[in-house]
Short mmCIF file of C-alpha atoms and ligand atoms in Angstrom, two decimals:
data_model
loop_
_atom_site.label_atom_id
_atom_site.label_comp_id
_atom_site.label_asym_id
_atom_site.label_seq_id
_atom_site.Cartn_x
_atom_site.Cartn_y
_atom_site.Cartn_z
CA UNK A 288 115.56 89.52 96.16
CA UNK A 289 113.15 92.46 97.76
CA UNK A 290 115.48 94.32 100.03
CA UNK A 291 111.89 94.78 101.81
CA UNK A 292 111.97 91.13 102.70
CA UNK A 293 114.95 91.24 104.41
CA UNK A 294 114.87 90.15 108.08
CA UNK A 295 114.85 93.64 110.46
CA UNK A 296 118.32 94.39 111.68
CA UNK A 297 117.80 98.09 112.31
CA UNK A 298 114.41 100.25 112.68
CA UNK A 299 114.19 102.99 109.74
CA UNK A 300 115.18 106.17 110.94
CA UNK A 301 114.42 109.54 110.46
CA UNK A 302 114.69 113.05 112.49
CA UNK A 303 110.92 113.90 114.02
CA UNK A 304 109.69 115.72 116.83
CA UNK A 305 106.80 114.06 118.94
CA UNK A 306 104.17 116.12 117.78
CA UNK A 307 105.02 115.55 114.44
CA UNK A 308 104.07 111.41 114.76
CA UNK A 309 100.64 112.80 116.12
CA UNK A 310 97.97 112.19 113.68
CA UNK A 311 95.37 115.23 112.88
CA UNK A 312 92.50 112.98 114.46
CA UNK A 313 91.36 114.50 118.00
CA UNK A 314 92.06 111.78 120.54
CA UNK A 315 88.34 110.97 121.60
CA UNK A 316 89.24 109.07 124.89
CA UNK A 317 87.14 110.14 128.04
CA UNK A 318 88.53 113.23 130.66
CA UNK A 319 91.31 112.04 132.93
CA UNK A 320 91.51 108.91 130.76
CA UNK A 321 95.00 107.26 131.47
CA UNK A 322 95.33 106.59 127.32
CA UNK A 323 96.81 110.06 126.90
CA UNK A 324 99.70 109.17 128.59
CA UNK A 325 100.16 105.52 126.95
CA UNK A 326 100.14 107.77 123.76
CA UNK A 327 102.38 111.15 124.95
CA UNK A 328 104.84 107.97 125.62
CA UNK A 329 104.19 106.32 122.47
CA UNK A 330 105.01 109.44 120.69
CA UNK A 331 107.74 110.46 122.54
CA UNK A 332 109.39 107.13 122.03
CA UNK A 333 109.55 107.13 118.24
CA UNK A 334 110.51 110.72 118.30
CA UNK A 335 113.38 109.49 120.12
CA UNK A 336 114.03 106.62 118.48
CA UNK A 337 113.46 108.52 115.25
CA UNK A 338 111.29 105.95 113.51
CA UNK A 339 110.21 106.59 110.08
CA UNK A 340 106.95 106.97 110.28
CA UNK A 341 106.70 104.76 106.49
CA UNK A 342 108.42 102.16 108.00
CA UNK A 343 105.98 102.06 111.04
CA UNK A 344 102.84 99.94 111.54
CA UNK A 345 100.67 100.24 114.33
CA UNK A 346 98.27 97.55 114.93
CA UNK A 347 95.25 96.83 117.23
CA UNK A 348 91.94 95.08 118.68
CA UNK A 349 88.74 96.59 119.54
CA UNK A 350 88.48 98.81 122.92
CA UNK A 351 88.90 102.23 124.02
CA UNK A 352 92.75 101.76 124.27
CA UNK A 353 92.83 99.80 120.62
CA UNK A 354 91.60 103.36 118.99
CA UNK A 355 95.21 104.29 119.30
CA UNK A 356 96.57 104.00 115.99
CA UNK A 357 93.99 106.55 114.37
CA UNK A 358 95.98 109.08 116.71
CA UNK A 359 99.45 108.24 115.46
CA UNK A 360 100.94 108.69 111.80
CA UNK A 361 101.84 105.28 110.61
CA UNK A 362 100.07 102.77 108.88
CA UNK A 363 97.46 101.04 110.60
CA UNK A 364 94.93 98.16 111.24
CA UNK A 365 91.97 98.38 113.52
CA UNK A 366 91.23 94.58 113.78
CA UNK A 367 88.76 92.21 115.63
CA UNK A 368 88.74 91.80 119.03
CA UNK A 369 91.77 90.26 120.52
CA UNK A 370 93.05 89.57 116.69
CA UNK A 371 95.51 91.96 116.86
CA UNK A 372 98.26 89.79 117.44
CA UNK A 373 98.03 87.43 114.73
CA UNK A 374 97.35 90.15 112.29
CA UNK A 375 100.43 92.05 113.53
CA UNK A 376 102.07 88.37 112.95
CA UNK A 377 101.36 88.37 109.44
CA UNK A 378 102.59 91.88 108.92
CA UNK A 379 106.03 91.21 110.61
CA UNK A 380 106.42 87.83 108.30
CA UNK A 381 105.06 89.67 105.33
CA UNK A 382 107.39 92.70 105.68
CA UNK A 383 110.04 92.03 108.54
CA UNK A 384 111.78 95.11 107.52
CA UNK A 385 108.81 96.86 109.21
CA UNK A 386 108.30 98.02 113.09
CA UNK A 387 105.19 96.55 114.49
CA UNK A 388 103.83 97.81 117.73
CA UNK A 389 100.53 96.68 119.11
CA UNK A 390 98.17 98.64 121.20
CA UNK A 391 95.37 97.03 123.18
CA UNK A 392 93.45 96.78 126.35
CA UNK A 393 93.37 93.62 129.01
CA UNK A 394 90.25 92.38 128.21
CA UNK A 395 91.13 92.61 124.15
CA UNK A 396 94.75 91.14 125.39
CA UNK A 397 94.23 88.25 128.27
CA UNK A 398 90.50 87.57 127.54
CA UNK A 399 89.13 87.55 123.89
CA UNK A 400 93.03 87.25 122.73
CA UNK A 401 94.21 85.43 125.41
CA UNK A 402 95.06 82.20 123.37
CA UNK A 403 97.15 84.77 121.41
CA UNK A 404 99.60 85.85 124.23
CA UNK A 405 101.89 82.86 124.48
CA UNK A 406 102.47 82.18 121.27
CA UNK A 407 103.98 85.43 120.09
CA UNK A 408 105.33 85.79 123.39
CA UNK A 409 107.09 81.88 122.89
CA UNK A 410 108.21 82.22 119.01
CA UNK A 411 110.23 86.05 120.38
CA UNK A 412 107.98 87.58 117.40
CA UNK A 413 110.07 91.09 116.92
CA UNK A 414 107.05 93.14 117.55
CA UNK A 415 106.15 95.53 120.89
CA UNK A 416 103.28 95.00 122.28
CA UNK A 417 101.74 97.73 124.71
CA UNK A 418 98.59 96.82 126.79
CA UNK A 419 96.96 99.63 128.00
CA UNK A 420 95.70 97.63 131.73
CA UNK A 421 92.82 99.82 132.96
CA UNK A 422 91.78 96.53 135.04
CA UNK A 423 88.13 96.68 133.14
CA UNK A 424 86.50 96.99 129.85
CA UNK A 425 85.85 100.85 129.06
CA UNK A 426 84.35 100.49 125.08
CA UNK A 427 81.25 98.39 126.39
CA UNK A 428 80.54 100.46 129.84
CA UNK A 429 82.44 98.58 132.84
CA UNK A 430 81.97 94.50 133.25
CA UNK A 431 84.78 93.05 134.88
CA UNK A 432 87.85 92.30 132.86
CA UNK A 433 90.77 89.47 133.31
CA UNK A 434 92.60 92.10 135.63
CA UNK A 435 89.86 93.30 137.51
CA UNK A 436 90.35 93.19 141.09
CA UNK A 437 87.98 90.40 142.62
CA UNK A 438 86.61 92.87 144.79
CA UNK A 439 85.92 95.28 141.76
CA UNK A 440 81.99 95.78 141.65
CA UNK A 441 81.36 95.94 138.12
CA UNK A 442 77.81 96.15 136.02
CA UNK A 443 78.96 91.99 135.50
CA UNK A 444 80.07 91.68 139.36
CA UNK A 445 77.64 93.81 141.13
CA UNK A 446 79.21 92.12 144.37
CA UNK A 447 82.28 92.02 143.68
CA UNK A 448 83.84 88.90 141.70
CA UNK A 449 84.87 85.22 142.79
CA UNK A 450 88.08 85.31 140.63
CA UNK A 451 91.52 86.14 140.98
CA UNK A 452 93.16 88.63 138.62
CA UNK A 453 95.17 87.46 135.86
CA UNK A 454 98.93 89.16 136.32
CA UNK A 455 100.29 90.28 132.84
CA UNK A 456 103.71 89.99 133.73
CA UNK A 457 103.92 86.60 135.40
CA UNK A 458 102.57 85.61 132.32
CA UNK A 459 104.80 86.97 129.84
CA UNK A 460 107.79 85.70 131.66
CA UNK A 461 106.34 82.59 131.88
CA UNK A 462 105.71 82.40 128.53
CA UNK A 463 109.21 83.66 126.96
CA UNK A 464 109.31 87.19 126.08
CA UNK A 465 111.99 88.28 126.37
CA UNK A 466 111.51 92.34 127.04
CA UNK A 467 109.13 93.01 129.65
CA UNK A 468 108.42 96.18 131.28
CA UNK A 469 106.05 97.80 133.64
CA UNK A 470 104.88 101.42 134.61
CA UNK A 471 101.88 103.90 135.54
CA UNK A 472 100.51 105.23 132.00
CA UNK A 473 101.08 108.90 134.20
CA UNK A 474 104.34 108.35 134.37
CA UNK A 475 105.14 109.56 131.22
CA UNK A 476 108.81 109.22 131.18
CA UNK A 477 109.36 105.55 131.92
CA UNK A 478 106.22 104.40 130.08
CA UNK A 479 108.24 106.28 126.99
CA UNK A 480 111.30 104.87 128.19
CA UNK A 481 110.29 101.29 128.40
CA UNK A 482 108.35 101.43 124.64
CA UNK A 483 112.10 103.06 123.35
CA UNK A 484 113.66 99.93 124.76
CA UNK A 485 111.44 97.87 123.47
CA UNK A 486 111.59 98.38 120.05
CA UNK A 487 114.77 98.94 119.93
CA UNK A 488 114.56 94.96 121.37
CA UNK A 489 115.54 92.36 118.96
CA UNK A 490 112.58 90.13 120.40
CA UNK A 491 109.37 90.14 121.16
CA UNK A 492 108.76 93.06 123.81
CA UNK A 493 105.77 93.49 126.70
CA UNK A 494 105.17 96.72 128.11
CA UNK A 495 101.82 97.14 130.51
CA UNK A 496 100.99 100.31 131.30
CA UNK A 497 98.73 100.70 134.21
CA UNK A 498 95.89 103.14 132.88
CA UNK A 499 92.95 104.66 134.88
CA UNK A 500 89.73 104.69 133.46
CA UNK A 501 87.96 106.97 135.58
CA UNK A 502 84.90 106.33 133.98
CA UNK A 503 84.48 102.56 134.91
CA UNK A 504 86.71 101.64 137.01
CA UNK A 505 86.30 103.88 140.54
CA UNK A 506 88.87 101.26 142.59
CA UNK A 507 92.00 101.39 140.43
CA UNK A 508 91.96 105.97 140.11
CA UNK A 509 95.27 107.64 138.58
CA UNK A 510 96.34 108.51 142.13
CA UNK A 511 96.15 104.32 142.96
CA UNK A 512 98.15 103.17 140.75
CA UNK A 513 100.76 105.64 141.07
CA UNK A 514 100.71 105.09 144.91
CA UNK A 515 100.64 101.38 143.93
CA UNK A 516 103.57 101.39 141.52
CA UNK A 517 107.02 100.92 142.93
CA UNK A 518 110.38 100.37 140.76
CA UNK A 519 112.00 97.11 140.89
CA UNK A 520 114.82 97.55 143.52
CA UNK A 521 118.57 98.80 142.54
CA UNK A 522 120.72 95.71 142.03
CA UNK A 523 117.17 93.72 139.93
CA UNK A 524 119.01 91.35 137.50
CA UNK A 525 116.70 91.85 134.60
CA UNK A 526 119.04 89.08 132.62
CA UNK A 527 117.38 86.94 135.55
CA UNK A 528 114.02 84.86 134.73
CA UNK A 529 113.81 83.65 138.54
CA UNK A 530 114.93 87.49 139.71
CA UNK A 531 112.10 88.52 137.60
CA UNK A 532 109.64 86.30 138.87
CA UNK A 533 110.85 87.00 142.99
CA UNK A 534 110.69 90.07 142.30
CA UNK A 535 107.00 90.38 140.82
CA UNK A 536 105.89 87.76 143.74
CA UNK A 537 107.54 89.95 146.36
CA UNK A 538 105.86 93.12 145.63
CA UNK A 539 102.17 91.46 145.22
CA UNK A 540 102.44 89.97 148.61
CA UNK A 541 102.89 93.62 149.87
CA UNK A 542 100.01 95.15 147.64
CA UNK A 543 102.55 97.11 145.63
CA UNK A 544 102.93 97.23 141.42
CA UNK A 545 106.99 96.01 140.05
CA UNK A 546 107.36 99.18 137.65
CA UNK A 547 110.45 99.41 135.73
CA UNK A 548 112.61 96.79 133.15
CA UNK A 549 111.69 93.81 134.84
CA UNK A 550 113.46 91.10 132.45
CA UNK A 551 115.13 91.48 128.96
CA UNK A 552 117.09 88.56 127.41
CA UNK A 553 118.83 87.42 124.12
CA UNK A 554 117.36 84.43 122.02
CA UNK A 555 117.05 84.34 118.51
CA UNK A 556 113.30 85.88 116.80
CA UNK A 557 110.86 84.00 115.13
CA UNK A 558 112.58 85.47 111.72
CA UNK A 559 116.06 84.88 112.37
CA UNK A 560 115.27 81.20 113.06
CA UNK A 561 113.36 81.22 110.01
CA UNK A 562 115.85 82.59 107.71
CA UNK A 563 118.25 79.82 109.46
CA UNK A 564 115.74 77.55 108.00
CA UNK A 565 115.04 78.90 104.34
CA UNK A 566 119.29 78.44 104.00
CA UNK A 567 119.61 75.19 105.39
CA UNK A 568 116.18 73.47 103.68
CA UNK A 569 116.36 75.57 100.31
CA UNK A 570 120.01 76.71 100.33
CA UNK A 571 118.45 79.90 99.58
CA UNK A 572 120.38 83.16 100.93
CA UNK A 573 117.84 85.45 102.08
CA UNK A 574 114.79 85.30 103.92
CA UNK A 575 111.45 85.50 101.78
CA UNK A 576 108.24 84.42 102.89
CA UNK A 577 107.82 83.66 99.39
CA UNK A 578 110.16 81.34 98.76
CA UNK A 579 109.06 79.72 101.86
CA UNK A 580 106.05 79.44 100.83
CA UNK A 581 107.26 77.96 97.83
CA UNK A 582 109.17 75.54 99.45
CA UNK A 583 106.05 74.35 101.64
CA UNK A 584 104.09 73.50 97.81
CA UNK A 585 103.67 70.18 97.53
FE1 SF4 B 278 89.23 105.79 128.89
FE2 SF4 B 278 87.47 104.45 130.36
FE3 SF4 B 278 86.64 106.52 128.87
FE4 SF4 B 278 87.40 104.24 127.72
S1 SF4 B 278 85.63 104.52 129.07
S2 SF4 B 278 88.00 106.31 127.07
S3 SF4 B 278 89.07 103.54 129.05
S4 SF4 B 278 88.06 106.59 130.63
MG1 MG B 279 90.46 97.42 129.86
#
């Protein structure tokens, strides 16, 4: 048996500083994009965490936000649009030993990978997933995205739009993942805070990070959503689905943005349950996609 194969109980550590998970590539985002602080977080997270960098895998769509993983050392994959999740799928059952954190935009995410969301969010795929929510698409110059604001003029609403935004966390707790977190891409410390947690989650983990695009996007500026953002109030049961919901509810009726832990829970990942089922179908020991794959052959 491939110790590689083994299902993840721990992340790989090692002792880093921040800068040194920063890849040599110049970040090539836009001025006064929010991106740099979705990855000053990022980094600062798996300093802190310590991640091995050889044990790391960073995975992504196609949009402004999904050229993250060129700027951080770890292996990679720049996939197709909204892809990112099933490829990051197939990494995690390939080599479950592995941390897998996904980086993508809204429209990448809840649009052209929408059908994506609920599934990994439903099987508690032990992955992180970190959508960079800039409420528009940036890579193709400003149409209206699944979060846009319906008032958002945009080159594809030029007055304004007729739909309501999609809301990334009702949807994730709706769907079952069970780590989900909130905060303004500026506010470095509990964007870095939230993506530490999260991988350090046995689960599947959500983490949207509101991120200005000032090039696009003239509604939803850096100063917005930090006025915008308020934590989840002292007391929030985040072992509480309904809490979590309430909670999220209550501060859209009042225009303001939940930012914090807003639910984490326990329930067994997609690879514990299917270790469970290698044993009890094959009576082998360990988990190994390859024996399950044997055991699927007719
Ligand atoms: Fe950032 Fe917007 Fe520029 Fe893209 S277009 S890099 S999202 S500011
Ligand atoms: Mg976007």
């Amino acid at each position: 048996m491939n110790a590689h194969l083994q299902p993840q109980t721990h992340l790989h550590r090692v002792e880093l500083k921040s800068k040194d998970y920063k890849n040599e590539t110049t970040s090539f985002w836009c001025a006064g994009c929010g991106h740099y602080g979705v990855l000053t977080g990022l980094l600062r997270a798996l300093s802190e965490i310590g991640v091995d960098p050889n044990y790391l895998v960073s995975v992504s769509g196609i949009g402004c936000s999904s050229r993250l993983p060129y700027f951080v050392n770890s292996y990679k994959m720049h996939t197709l649009h909204g892809r990112a999740g099933p490829v990051a799928t197939g990494v995690h059952l390939a080599r479950p030993d592995l941390a897998v954190v996904i980086t993508g935009g809204d429209g990448d995410g809840f649009s052209i990978g929408g059908g994506h969301m609920p599934h990994m969010a439903r099987k508690n795929i032990n992955m992180t997933y970190i959508l960079m929510d800039n409420h528009v698409y940036g890579l193709t110059k400003g149409q209206c995205s699944p979060t846009s604001r319906t008032e958002m003029k945009t080159s594809t609403t030029p007055y304004g739009g007729v739909e309501i935004p999609l809301d990334p966390i009702l949807y994730m707790l709706t769907y079952g993942a069970t780590y989900v977190g909130q905060a303004f891409a500026g506010n470095v410390k509990l964007a870095s805070q939230l993506i530490k947690d999260g991988m350090e989650h046995k689960g599947f983990a959500f983490i949207n990070l509101l991120s200005q695009c000032p090039s696009f996007n003239e509604i939803d500026t850096a100063h917005a959503f930090k006025d915008a953002c308020e934590q989840v109030p002292d007391g929030h049961d985040t072992s509480d689905l309904n809490a979590a919901m309430c909670a999220v509810n209550a501060a859209k009726q009042v225009g303001r943005i939940p930012t914090g832990l807003i639910y984490k829970t326990e329930r067994p990942t997609l690879d514990q349950r299917m270790a469970e089922l290698v044993k009890h179908v094959g009576g082998h020991k360990d988990y190994d996609l390859r024996k399950i794959i044997d055991l699927a052959r007719p």
